XYZ file of C-alpha atoms in Angstrom:
736
model
C -77.340 -35.778 50.197
C -75.517 -33.818 47.520
C -76.992 -32.178 44.468
C -75.308 -34.856 42.407
C -77.186 -37.645 44.115
C -80.576 -36.192 44.964
C -83.423 -36.773 42.561
C -86.464 -37.694 44.627
C -87.211 -39.347 47.924
C -88.224 -42.623 46.286
C -86.531 -42.784 42.870
C -87.763 -45.227 40.288
C -85.575 -48.301 39.768
C -83.718 -47.973 36.417
C -85.219 -50.305 33.796
C -81.876 -51.370 32.291
C -78.139 -51.438 32.826
C -77.676 -48.447 30.525
C -80.290 -46.530 32.489
C -78.113 -46.957 35.588
C -75.483 -44.791 33.892
C -77.857 -41.935 33.115
C -77.111 -38.750 35.001
C -73.504 -39.610 35.795
C -70.817 -37.119 34.875
C -67.954 -38.344 32.636
C -65.647 -39.280 35.510
C -68.401 -40.980 37.501
C -69.304 -42.935 34.365
C -65.675 -44.038 34.049
C -65.862 -45.393 37.590
C -69.147 -47.153 36.887
C -67.892 -48.889 33.752
C -64.382 -49.815 34.981
C -65.359 -53.276 36.202
C -62.159 -55.230 35.658
C -58.768 -55.046 37.307
C -57.683 -52.683 40.079
C -59.404 -49.289 40.162
C -58.504 -46.351 42.397
C -61.021 -43.526 42.713
C -59.575 -40.317 44.152
C -62.726 -38.493 45.178
C -62.752 -34.980 46.582
C -65.327 -33.794 49.098
C -68.827 -33.493 47.625
C -67.934 -35.119 44.304
C -70.487 -37.938 44.494
C -68.186 -40.830 45.359
C -70.937 -42.943 46.922
C -73.045 -42.326 43.835
C -70.172 -43.421 41.597
C -69.348 -46.673 43.395
C -72.969 -47.741 43.962
C -73.718 -47.144 40.278
C -70.571 -49.111 39.441
C -71.822 -52.108 41.397
C -75.380 -51.741 40.098
C -74.243 -51.406 36.481
C -72.092 -54.527 36.801
C -74.974 -56.486 38.335
C -77.632 -55.244 35.906
C -75.350 -55.897 32.923
C -74.747 -59.460 34.086
C -71.028 -58.882 34.569
C -71.113 -59.184 38.371
C -73.056 -61.698 40.408
C -74.643 -59.888 43.389
C -73.548 -62.519 45.905
C -69.936 -62.283 44.684
C -69.563 -58.575 45.531
C -68.422 -57.344 48.941
C -68.560 -53.581 49.515
C -66.767 -52.472 52.658
C -66.970 -49.175 54.506
C -66.257 -47.895 58.020
C -69.552 -47.107 59.724
C -72.874 -48.912 59.975
C -74.572 -45.716 58.798
C -72.494 -45.623 55.610
C -73.034 -49.341 54.996
C -76.782 -48.929 55.444
C -76.852 -45.989 53.046
C -74.941 -48.017 50.473
C -77.352 -50.955 50.772
C -80.306 -48.600 50.371
C -78.896 -47.018 47.222
C -78.098 -50.410 45.722
C -81.692 -51.546 46.298
C -82.958 -48.367 44.593
C -80.750 -49.205 41.608
C -82.037 -52.775 41.390
C -78.845 -54.441 42.705
C -80.381 -56.642 45.386
C -78.219 -59.222 47.146
C -74.928 -57.290 47.262
C -73.192 -57.393 50.647
C -72.360 -53.903 52.010
C -70.771 -54.122 55.449
C -68.162 -52.629 57.738
C -64.817 -54.401 58.031
C -65.804 -55.693 61.471
C -69.248 -56.856 60.397
C -67.882 -58.779 57.415
C -65.075 -60.329 59.477
C -67.418 -61.294 62.330
C -69.784 -63.022 59.946
C -66.940 -65.064 58.456
C -65.451 -65.843 61.852
C -68.761 -67.105 63.215
C -69.275 -69.309 60.159
C -65.804 -70.842 60.063
C -65.052 -71.076 63.808
C -66.345 -74.671 64.277
C -64.395 -75.853 61.237
C -61.187 -73.871 61.712
C -60.871 -73.802 65.507
C -63.551 -76.041 66.967
C -66.169 -75.559 69.631
C -68.272 -72.457 70.056
C -66.966 -68.982 69.376
C -66.054 -66.955 72.499
C -68.286 -64.127 73.620
C -67.279 -60.621 72.532
C -66.630 -58.600 75.683
C -69.275 -55.940 76.304
C -67.164 -53.458 78.293
C -63.529 -53.521 77.332
C -62.768 -50.705 79.776
C -63.697 -52.885 82.748
C -61.347 -55.616 81.571
C -58.533 -53.064 81.202
C -59.309 -51.833 84.726
C -59.002 -55.379 86.039
C -55.682 -55.792 84.214
C -54.375 -52.540 85.693
C -55.430 -53.629 89.183
C -53.638 -56.949 88.706
C -50.509 -54.960 87.824
C -51.004 -52.783 90.940
C -51.330 -49.725 88.682
C -54.036 -47.227 89.607
C -55.759 -45.453 86.720
C -58.375 -42.725 86.953
C -61.319 -42.782 84.551
C -59.612 -40.653 81.921
C -56.379 -42.637 82.021
C -58.395 -45.846 81.836
C -60.034 -44.729 78.601
C -56.726 -43.542 77.160
C -54.907 -46.788 78.022
C -57.794 -48.689 76.411
C -57.303 -46.580 73.274
C -53.581 -47.399 73.299
C -54.373 -51.116 73.429
C -56.799 -50.698 70.518
C -54.160 -48.794 68.533
C -51.626 -51.546 69.238
C -53.937 -54.232 67.948
C -54.978 -52.479 64.724
C -51.302 -51.796 63.984
C -50.515 -55.449 64.834
C -48.212 -54.497 67.729
C -47.758 -57.105 70.458
C -47.292 -56.075 74.129
C -43.534 -56.600 74.065
C -43.174 -54.189 71.120
C -45.549 -51.492 72.382
C -42.977 -49.108 73.896
C -40.688 -48.833 70.828
C -43.673 -48.792 68.453
C -45.335 -45.950 70.373
C -42.076 -43.991 70.410
C -41.581 -44.487 66.673
C -45.142 -43.338 65.986
C -44.656 -40.255 68.184
C -47.641 -41.081 70.383
C -48.400 -39.094 73.533
C -48.833 -41.957 75.988
C -51.120 -41.423 79.015
C -48.795 -43.454 81.272
C -45.260 -44.783 81.134
C -45.058 -47.014 78.012
C -43.655 -49.875 80.095
C -46.723 -49.712 82.346
C -49.071 -49.709 79.353
C -47.236 -52.687 77.852
C -47.606 -54.529 81.164
C -51.338 -53.760 81.362
C -51.741 -54.781 77.706
C -50.054 -58.133 78.359
C -52.183 -58.904 81.426
C -55.301 -57.769 79.548
C -54.633 -60.413 76.900
C -54.101 -63.041 79.640
C -57.376 -62.128 81.333
C -59.286 -62.487 78.060
C -57.944 -65.990 77.596
C -58.742 -66.937 81.191
C -62.314 -65.651 80.906
C -62.879 -67.047 77.433
C -63.765 -63.725 75.772
C -62.498 -61.720 72.810
C -62.691 -58.015 72.035
C -63.696 -56.006 68.990
C -60.172 -55.912 67.513
C -59.788 -59.661 68.013
C -62.534 -60.194 65.462
C -60.203 -58.833 62.758
C -57.080 -60.449 64.204
C -58.676 -63.891 64.463
C -60.180 -63.669 60.977
C -56.751 -62.786 59.616
C -55.201 -65.702 61.541
C -57.785 -68.177 60.227
C -57.357 -67.034 56.616
C -53.561 -67.207 56.940
C -53.419 -70.594 58.644
C -56.202 -72.399 56.795
C -55.784 -72.196 53.009
C -58.991 -74.207 52.571
C -60.978 -71.569 54.470
C -59.300 -68.757 52.521
C -60.177 -70.429 49.219
C -63.790 -70.839 50.313
C -64.033 -67.121 51.116
C -62.365 -66.184 47.825
C -64.738 -68.463 45.934
C -67.638 -66.588 47.511
C -66.368 -63.043 46.923
C -64.895 -62.177 43.538
C -65.146 -58.386 43.540
C -64.331 -55.920 46.330
C -65.132 -52.243 46.816
C -63.602 -50.308 49.732
C -64.910 -46.854 50.626
C -62.969 -44.270 52.696
C -59.760 -46.120 51.830
C -57.646 -43.346 53.348
C -58.835 -44.545 56.775
C -57.726 -48.192 56.628
C -55.431 -49.517 59.341
C -52.601 -52.018 58.754
C -54.806 -54.772 60.195
C -57.720 -53.957 57.889
C -55.354 -53.803 54.910
C -53.999 -57.247 55.800
C -57.529 -58.653 55.959
C -58.339 -57.120 52.573
C -55.212 -58.682 51.059
C -56.238 -62.111 52.383
C -59.721 -61.710 50.937
C -58.223 -60.827 47.562
C -55.528 -63.474 47.325
C -53.689 -63.100 44.019
C -56.632 -61.424 42.277
C -56.969 -57.741 41.444
C -60.719 -57.167 41.165
C -60.564 -54.337 43.664
C -61.979 -50.805 43.600
C -60.877 -48.407 46.341
C -62.241 -44.919 46.963
C -60.717 -42.212 49.100
C -59.277 -38.756 49.571
C -55.942 -38.317 51.362
C -56.961 -34.741 52.190
C -59.685 -36.111 54.476
C -57.366 -38.271 56.592
C -58.269 -37.184 60.130
C -58.078 -40.413 62.144
C -54.336 -41.105 62.231
C -54.474 -41.298 66.037
C -56.530 -44.514 65.731
C -54.006 -46.208 63.445
C -55.550 -45.127 60.128
C -53.097 -44.253 57.359
C -53.503 -42.875 53.816
C -50.363 -44.707 52.667
C -52.309 -47.604 51.150
C -54.336 -45.159 49.051
C -51.294 -43.134 48.012
C -49.276 -46.274 47.194
C -52.086 -48.006 45.299
C -50.560 -47.357 41.878
C -47.193 -48.625 43.127
C -48.701 -51.886 44.401
C -50.973 -52.228 41.352
C -49.076 -50.804 38.331
C -51.939 -51.729 36.013
C -54.526 -49.777 37.993
C -57.011 -47.388 36.458
C -57.058 -44.141 38.462
C -60.107 -41.894 38.226
C -60.141 -38.447 39.829
C -63.453 -36.929 40.859
C -63.145 -33.160 41.323
C -66.579 -31.848 40.278
C -68.019 -30.644 43.586
C -71.811 -30.848 43.605
C -72.150 -29.952 47.281
C -70.682 -26.513 47.801
C -70.823 -23.129 46.100
C -67.773 -21.790 44.240
C -67.056 -19.475 47.176
C -66.869 -22.339 49.676
C -64.854 -24.481 47.256
C -62.392 -21.627 46.664
C -61.698 -21.403 50.380
C -61.314 -25.186 50.663
C -58.838 -25.232 47.785
C -56.945 -22.348 49.364
C -56.554 -24.269 52.628
C -54.966 -27.229 50.869
C -52.835 -25.047 48.599
C -50.754 -24.164 51.665
C -50.496 -27.756 52.906
C -47.288 -29.740 53.179
C -46.460 -33.410 53.300
C -47.198 -36.470 51.247
C -50.988 -36.247 51.405
C -50.776 -32.638 50.189
C -48.760 -33.714 47.155
C -51.741 -35.826 46.063
C -54.524 -33.405 46.860
C -57.377 -32.683 44.477
C -58.437 -29.216 43.388
C -62.221 -29.105 43.506
C -64.350 -27.396 40.849
C -67.785 -26.312 42.028
C -70.764 -27.255 39.879
C -73.192 -25.034 41.770
C -74.388 -21.496 41.196
C -72.452 -18.760 43.007
C -73.363 -18.039 46.606
C -72.325 -15.643 49.352
C -68.681 -15.236 50.282
C -67.519 -16.946 53.490
C -67.874 -14.637 56.493
C -64.881 -14.127 58.807
C -65.680 -12.632 62.215
C -63.426 -11.665 65.109
C -64.904 -11.386 68.605
C -63.528 -9.931 71.806
C -64.132 -13.109 73.858
C -65.620 -16.597 73.656
C -69.054 -15.741 75.142
C -69.391 -12.935 72.604
C -68.462 -15.368 69.835
C -71.124 -17.837 70.982
C -73.733 -15.098 71.326
C -72.831 -13.744 67.892
C -73.235 -17.170 66.289
C -76.540 -17.745 68.119
C -77.833 -14.327 66.986
C -76.994 -15.033 63.341
C -78.545 -18.497 63.573
C -81.716 -17.005 65.045
C -81.883 -14.590 62.090
C -81.383 -17.419 59.599
C -84.159 -19.496 61.146
C -86.478 -16.477 61.209
C -85.739 -15.932 57.501
C -86.863 -19.478 56.686
C -83.698 -21.613 56.916
C -84.620 -24.900 58.667
C -82.761 -25.372 61.953
C -81.765 -28.871 60.802
C -79.818 -27.337 57.893
C -77.513 -25.388 60.227
C -74.479 -26.699 62.118
C -71.996 -25.303 64.609
C -68.696 -27.182 64.405
C -65.873 -26.976 66.937
C -62.535 -28.656 67.573
C -63.239 -30.276 70.972
C -66.388 -31.413 72.727
C -65.541 -29.179 75.688
C -66.449 -26.156 73.547
C -70.065 -27.233 73.239
C -71.355 -25.909 76.578
C -70.906 -22.247 75.656
C -72.848 -22.736 72.422
C -75.520 -24.871 74.073
C -76.190 -22.023 76.495
C -76.070 -19.307 73.838
C -78.520 -21.168 71.609
C -80.791 -21.910 74.558
C -80.760 -18.223 75.522
C -81.682 -17.335 71.920
C -84.537 -19.853 71.906
C -82.872 -21.949 69.197
C -83.427 -25.744 69.292
C -80.258 -27.800 68.964
C -78.957 -31.333 69.065
C -75.554 -32.686 69.950
C -73.927 -35.177 67.636
C -71.025 -37.386 68.617
C -70.862 -36.018 72.151
C -72.806 -36.069 75.385
C -74.547 -32.934 76.530
C -72.146 -30.988 78.690
C -74.144 -31.436 81.889
C -74.673 -35.143 81.153
C -70.964 -35.909 81.113
C -69.926 -38.111 84.047
C -67.118 -35.812 85.172
C -69.455 -32.811 85.091
C -72.144 -34.584 87.111
C -69.554 -35.687 89.660
C -68.024 -32.202 89.848
C -71.412 -30.571 90.424
C -72.157 -33.122 93.139
C -68.870 -32.165 94.819
C -69.738 -28.453 94.544
C -73.190 -29.124 95.976
C -71.659 -31.002 98.926
C -69.157 -28.186 99.502
C -71.994 -25.651 99.406
C -73.784 -27.566 102.162
C -70.872 -28.601 104.354
C -68.057 -26.327 103.206
C -67.266 -25.217 106.724
C -65.908 -28.672 107.473
C -63.909 -29.004 104.230
C -60.195 -28.291 104.730
C -59.825 -27.710 100.965
C -61.700 -24.428 101.400
C -59.595 -23.100 104.261
C -57.489 -20.829 102.056
C -60.200 -20.047 99.482
C -61.113 -16.378 99.756
C -63.692 -16.013 96.969
C -66.036 -18.068 94.815
C -63.590 -18.831 91.975
C -60.904 -19.993 94.402
C -63.483 -22.141 96.229
C -64.478 -23.807 92.964
C -60.846 -24.374 92.001
C -60.196 -25.918 95.413
C -63.171 -28.279 95.170
C -62.482 -29.305 91.576
C -58.795 -29.898 92.265
C -60.039 -32.954 94.142
C -61.790 -34.078 90.938
C -58.699 -33.764 88.746
C -58.586 -30.098 87.748
C -55.092 -28.557 87.621
C -53.972 -24.999 86.778
C -52.161 -26.273 83.692
C -53.738 -28.627 81.131
C -52.358 -32.171 80.837
C -50.075 -33.015 77.937
C -51.464 -34.922 74.997
C -55.040 -35.544 73.906
C -57.764 -38.044 74.607
C -59.994 -38.620 77.599
C -57.640 -37.073 80.167
C -57.542 -33.835 78.211
C -61.307 -33.815 77.574
C -62.003 -34.462 81.272
C -59.738 -31.584 82.255
C -61.405 -29.303 79.696
C -64.840 -30.106 81.145
C -63.653 -29.201 84.651
C -61.867 -26.111 83.335
C -65.134 -25.003 81.734
C -66.764 -25.119 85.195
C -63.879 -23.127 86.673
C -64.241 -20.519 83.923
C -67.994 -20.418 84.374
C -67.516 -19.773 88.107
C -65.151 -16.898 87.337
C -67.620 -15.333 84.916
C -70.520 -15.823 87.359
C -68.567 -14.215 90.210
C -67.645 -11.251 88.009
C -71.346 -10.473 87.557
C -72.590 -11.543 91.017
C -69.873 -10.263 93.330
C -71.563 -11.401 96.551
C -72.438 -14.866 95.264
C -71.267 -17.981 97.063
C -71.172 -21.701 96.297
C -74.909 -22.203 96.966
C -75.735 -19.499 94.403
C -73.442 -21.095 91.831
C -75.049 -24.508 92.343
C -78.478 -22.968 91.715
C -77.119 -21.352 88.543
C -75.709 -24.683 87.357
C -79.018 -26.444 87.961
C -80.860 -23.769 85.993
C -78.401 -24.032 83.112
C -78.759 -27.800 83.029
C -82.526 -27.462 82.921
C -82.433 -24.946 80.074
C -80.667 -27.461 77.813
C -83.743 -29.676 77.352
C -84.386 -28.467 73.828
C -86.087 -30.539 71.089
C -83.671 -32.526 68.965
C -85.893 -32.756 65.887
C -84.936 -30.085 63.359
C -82.484 -28.622 65.798
C -79.229 -26.905 64.957
C -76.474 -29.517 65.032
C -73.616 -29.043 67.479
C -70.725 -31.350 66.656
C -66.993 -31.734 66.805
C -65.171 -31.642 63.490
C -64.397 -35.350 63.778
C -68.083 -36.185 64.339
C -69.069 -34.052 61.318
C -67.156 -36.216 58.832
C -69.500 -37.525 56.145
C -72.253 -34.986 56.899
C -73.291 -31.705 55.286
C -75.525 -28.687 55.932
C -76.700 -25.603 54.073
C -75.087 -23.338 56.676
C -71.983 -24.115 58.743
C -70.494 -22.053 61.573
C -66.853 -22.983 62.192
C -66.113 -21.524 65.616
C -62.964 -21.174 67.696
C -60.718 -21.024 64.614
C -57.812 -19.606 66.618
C -54.260 -20.623 67.381
C -54.226 -23.139 70.231
C -57.511 -24.638 69.127
C -56.963 -24.928 65.373
C -54.328 -26.286 65.297
C -54.843 -27.702 68.770
C -52.135 -26.901 71.321
C -50.804 -30.438 71.588
C -50.270 -30.765 67.823
C -46.483 -30.351 67.724
C -45.035 -32.276 64.777
C -45.412 -31.318 61.131
C -47.591 -34.392 60.592
C -49.894 -33.432 63.459
C -50.171 -29.848 62.222
C -51.092 -31.037 58.739
C -53.778 -33.344 60.148
C -55.240 -30.316 61.935
C -55.303 -28.474 58.591
C -57.115 -31.415 57.011
C -59.591 -31.373 59.888
C -60.407 -27.738 59.157
C -60.717 -28.634 55.454
C -63.271 -31.293 56.358
C -65.192 -28.659 58.323
C -65.175 -26.159 55.458
C -66.383 -28.742 52.951
C -69.419 -29.599 55.115
C -71.062 -26.330 53.994
C -73.297 -26.234 50.943
C -74.127 -22.522 50.705
C -73.087 -20.374 53.663
C -69.939 -20.577 55.722
C -69.098 -18.536 58.828
C -65.656 -18.720 60.445
C -64.963 -17.010 63.753
C -62.458 -16.691 66.584
C -62.159 -14.829 69.887
C -59.254 -12.658 71.025
C -59.638 -13.712 74.668
C -61.310 -16.484 76.621
C -63.498 -14.397 78.903
C -64.856 -10.818 78.978
C -62.179 -8.348 80.035
C -59.409 -10.891 79.442
C -56.145 -10.113 77.713
C -56.682 -10.141 73.931
C -53.621 -12.263 73.174
C -55.121 -14.781 70.791
C -54.826 -14.637 67.048
C -56.686 -16.284 64.178
C -55.518 -19.700 63.044
C -52.422 -19.736 60.865
C -54.469 -21.830 58.432
C -56.437 -18.705 57.501
C -53.357 -16.650 56.642
C -53.702 -15.382 53.101
C -57.335 -16.520 52.933
C -59.208 -14.153 55.220
C -59.514 -10.476 54.245
C -56.585 -8.317 55.305
C -54.202 -11.190 55.990
C -51.037 -12.263 54.258
C -49.944 -15.858 53.904
C -47.292 -18.207 52.700
C -47.156 -19.294 49.103
C -49.196 -22.321 48.255
C -48.277 -24.883 45.659
C -50.089 -26.055 42.592
C -52.218 -29.112 43.174
C -50.585 -32.302 41.964
C -53.167 -33.699 39.615
C -55.747 -31.133 40.604
C -57.993 -31.783 37.618
C -60.401 -34.628 37.135
C -59.805 -37.372 34.656
C -58.707 -40.936 34.100
C -55.273 -42.542 34.125
C -55.434 -46.023 32.721
C -53.112 -48.793 33.747
C -51.696 -51.193 31.190
C -51.409 -54.804 32.334
C -48.543 -56.889 31.017
C -49.152 -58.286 27.527
C -50.473 -61.815 27.497
C -48.654 -64.461 25.484
C -50.353 -65.468 22.283
C -49.861 -66.004 18.571
C -47.691 -63.482 16.843
C -49.672 -60.591 15.508
C -52.863 -61.478 17.423
C -54.718 -58.880 19.429
C -54.117 -55.162 19.697
C -50.732 -53.805 20.723
C -50.338 -52.972 24.406
C -48.274 -50.221 25.945
C -45.437 -51.403 28.119
C -45.668 -50.772 31.840
C -43.839 -47.636 32.854
C -40.810 -48.578 34.914
C -40.778 -47.265 38.487
C -39.096 -43.919 39.065
C -35.700 -44.291 40.713
C -33.385 -41.835 42.397
C -30.654 -40.809 39.953
C -28.188 -40.615 42.873
C -28.782 -43.712 45.049
C -31.104 -45.769 42.836
C -33.925 -46.087 45.419
C -37.466 -46.430 44.056
C -39.313 -43.117 44.398
C -42.994 -42.907 45.396
C -43.223 -39.363 46.791
C -44.501 -36.937 44.136
C -42.051 -34.216 45.162
C -39.065 -36.553 44.953
C -40.250 -37.898 41.606
C -40.186 -34.342 40.239
C -36.524 -34.026 41.185
C -35.747 -37.654 40.273
C -33.817 -37.980 43.503
C -34.428 -38.503 47.214
C -34.762 -35.369 49.315
C -31.792 -36.555 51.387
C -29.511 -37.227 48.419
C -27.017 -34.511 47.392
C -28.217 -31.958 44.854
C -26.215 -30.708 41.875
C -28.508 -27.728 41.435
C -27.164 -24.533 39.912
C -28.045 -22.110 42.747
C -27.590 -19.057 40.558
C -29.895 -20.450 37.908
C -32.460 -21.334 40.569
C -32.476 -17.756 41.909
C -32.807 -16.301 38.395
C -35.762 -18.610 37.738
C -37.390 -17.551 41.013
C -36.955 -13.858 40.149
C -38.445 -14.438 36.705
C -41.371 -16.384 38.214
C -42.079 -13.578 40.709
C -42.338 -11.085 37.861
C -44.654 -13.356 35.897
C -46.863 -13.817 38.958
C -47.122 -10.053 39.538
C -48.093 -9.356 35.970
C -50.657 -12.159 35.791
C -52.119 -11.461 39.246
C -51.788 -15.050 40.420
C -49.681 -16.853 43.045
C -46.092 -17.844 42.229
C -46.863 -21.545 42.345
C -49.385 -21.186 39.510
C -46.430 -20.422 37.217
C -44.132 -23.208 38.448
C -43.774 -24.804 41.884
C -40.510 -24.582 43.816
C -39.912 -28.275 43.129
C -40.272 -27.779 39.395
C -37.851 -24.827 39.434
C -35.375 -26.943 41.403
C -35.713 -29.741 38.846
C -35.092 -27.246 36.011
C -32.059 -25.791 37.804
C -30.658 -29.287 38.384
C -31.090 -30.504 34.788
C -30.530 -27.171 32.982
C -32.449 -28.223 29.836
C -31.104 -27.082 26.480
C -34.204 -27.551 24.317
C -37.960 -27.982 24.505
C -37.708 -31.782 24.443
C -35.578 -31.811 27.606
C -37.724 -29.157 29.295
C -41.110 -30.807 28.706
C -39.831 -34.070 30.209
C -39.434 -32.377 33.588
C -42.455 -33.205 35.814
C -44.542 -30.098 36.399
C -43.866 -28.475 33.026
C -46.246 -30.097 30.549
C -47.265 -28.975 27.057
C -49.408 -26.036 28.171
C -46.730 -24.412 30.301
C -44.089 -25.257 27.728
C -45.995 -23.205 25.150
C -46.528 -20.322 27.562
C -43.209 -20.128 29.426
C -40.840 -22.471 27.581
C -38.969 -19.823 25.585
C -38.326 -17.704 28.680
C -37.132 -20.657 30.776
C -34.777 -21.943 28.064
C -33.370 -18.430 27.603
C -32.652 -18.151 31.344
C -31.044 -21.612 31.343
C -28.825 -20.493 28.443
C -27.777 -17.361 30.326
C -29.793 -14.976 28.172
C -32.496 -12.464 29.044
C -36.036 -13.785 28.452
C -37.681 -12.365 25.349
C -40.495 -10.908 27.426
C -37.998 -8.956 29.557
C -36.209 -7.611 26.470
C -39.488 -6.296 25.068
C -40.246 -4.441 28.318
C -36.762 -2.885 28.321
């Protein structure tokens, strides 16, 4: 709970609609009172978005503007939906529906099934993986456990992106997906999977959305009944919607626009599941009359943490980066983030555990501390280090390392080899303990090189690789040890992990940490190959990794520790380096230039709906809708912020004066040196390109260029116009 939302454990219900608005900051109040038409809330991390939208609903209900039963608030997790319902009850807005997309769709599907389809609704399959396994067997395709989970994920992705089996292969290629098997094989399994569901009379989780969409599309009477029930919609975490969820939302809405969406493109970290921020970023294009409110007052984190978070995004690229928000901390100053380099991973884990032990001894509750890592396979080292330090911990979003099925099976194989190894031909050429372990685990799926891509196959390999590494480290200390000794060591380690979970330090992956926060956060393994992860190859994948680190940073309220190791194991070659994302941010490093945040300040942008017909002279005058920006070369409508600055597509030919552009860059560099701030704080590269392309002759032409504005016109306008006219800037003449 953030500082912006916390008052007491059981707050008193406000006694009036106006009382609901008390305590909201100006932007939150704008959200709460914008009850008509489309509203888009761009909410940075820790800015009180849940507070804003629950107070919006409560204010509308308490003021008599919204009927509780006519409001549907949609989010992505049962936890978030439950929290929203609880807050609404505390605000006196009883009767509002707050559900996940699937929960809301399932409820409607169950109600309308007899009328729209007839008979009883099919059972939702309990274990989709088993059905996929049966489909693979029918296709005579053998899948191991990891591949089975990955193929299941591919089928889920296909359904949420509304891709049928016949279109899977080209769709996967277009999306740049790392497929666990040949795409043709996955398409075949997908097709048979759908056949098996029909034969057995069952549906899966994704079918709930697909069937609800089908019913609403095919039965106008059902759609009208739903629309008569729900008049107002609120969608949280809108950057995470899939094409299928967006289609369902559109069918719920019909031709109405009583919609409020809330999101942050900089927290898009689930693209691999089919989520896309495009619907959030294109909201103003689809709804020209929308009111856009930006929440940037960060009530969660100290200025030091917020500064680092802003610095991460300042170096970002891509469409989401063009719409990022620059947070402004509302908290008192705290300690600077701590950057620590270790010689190897065990030393890093021990260092984190030692600092955590000190924090707990100084009075910090263990439950207010978290260790966040990129992959679940990293947890075992930290579990052991914390156990050795006597620190209680709990795992979130992942099984304990020794409870993972592949780990249990691998240890069973090692135990069997320890007992009967003399009869195992796999051990014939194994000369020492590490080679024996590698030989045994090769039969469980371990390979010298990691598999390509991500997902279950990769995680399974990482678990087995962790056992191989552990065996190497154990043998380095106990040179005469054999397999029986290692098995005893593994059993002892497994037993030492039985720590209390109440008030324990949280161990979690960065994905599992989304939506949570702690006083102290340790971000570990922040090194190249892990952050960004090795298999992130494309620019889009790299930027999602940056956003994932941003999510991790913004989980911290007061203290933030970032660390990395130069080698994997003690005595190993120190060939690792800190993550590129920290370049220019950690002490002693240099980095690439960032860019000014597009719309990095809070505020409100109001839409202007088309004027209604009426008697001449009646009503107040309305501003005309701003026409869409179009490329001045090819005429295409522009939606990308960078292209809109240039007023042309990136691919269209430029008529930029290269000499003028270079003179502007030189001038900007001098300004940046003298003011002690980054180049982009003067003007971004895009803005300089736009100036060099248009070569403005006066202030009126200059201020019309996106990225200039009145403030920068007053500060730099004379210099820029002088350079455009081929003269020396006045400031330069004075220095000469």
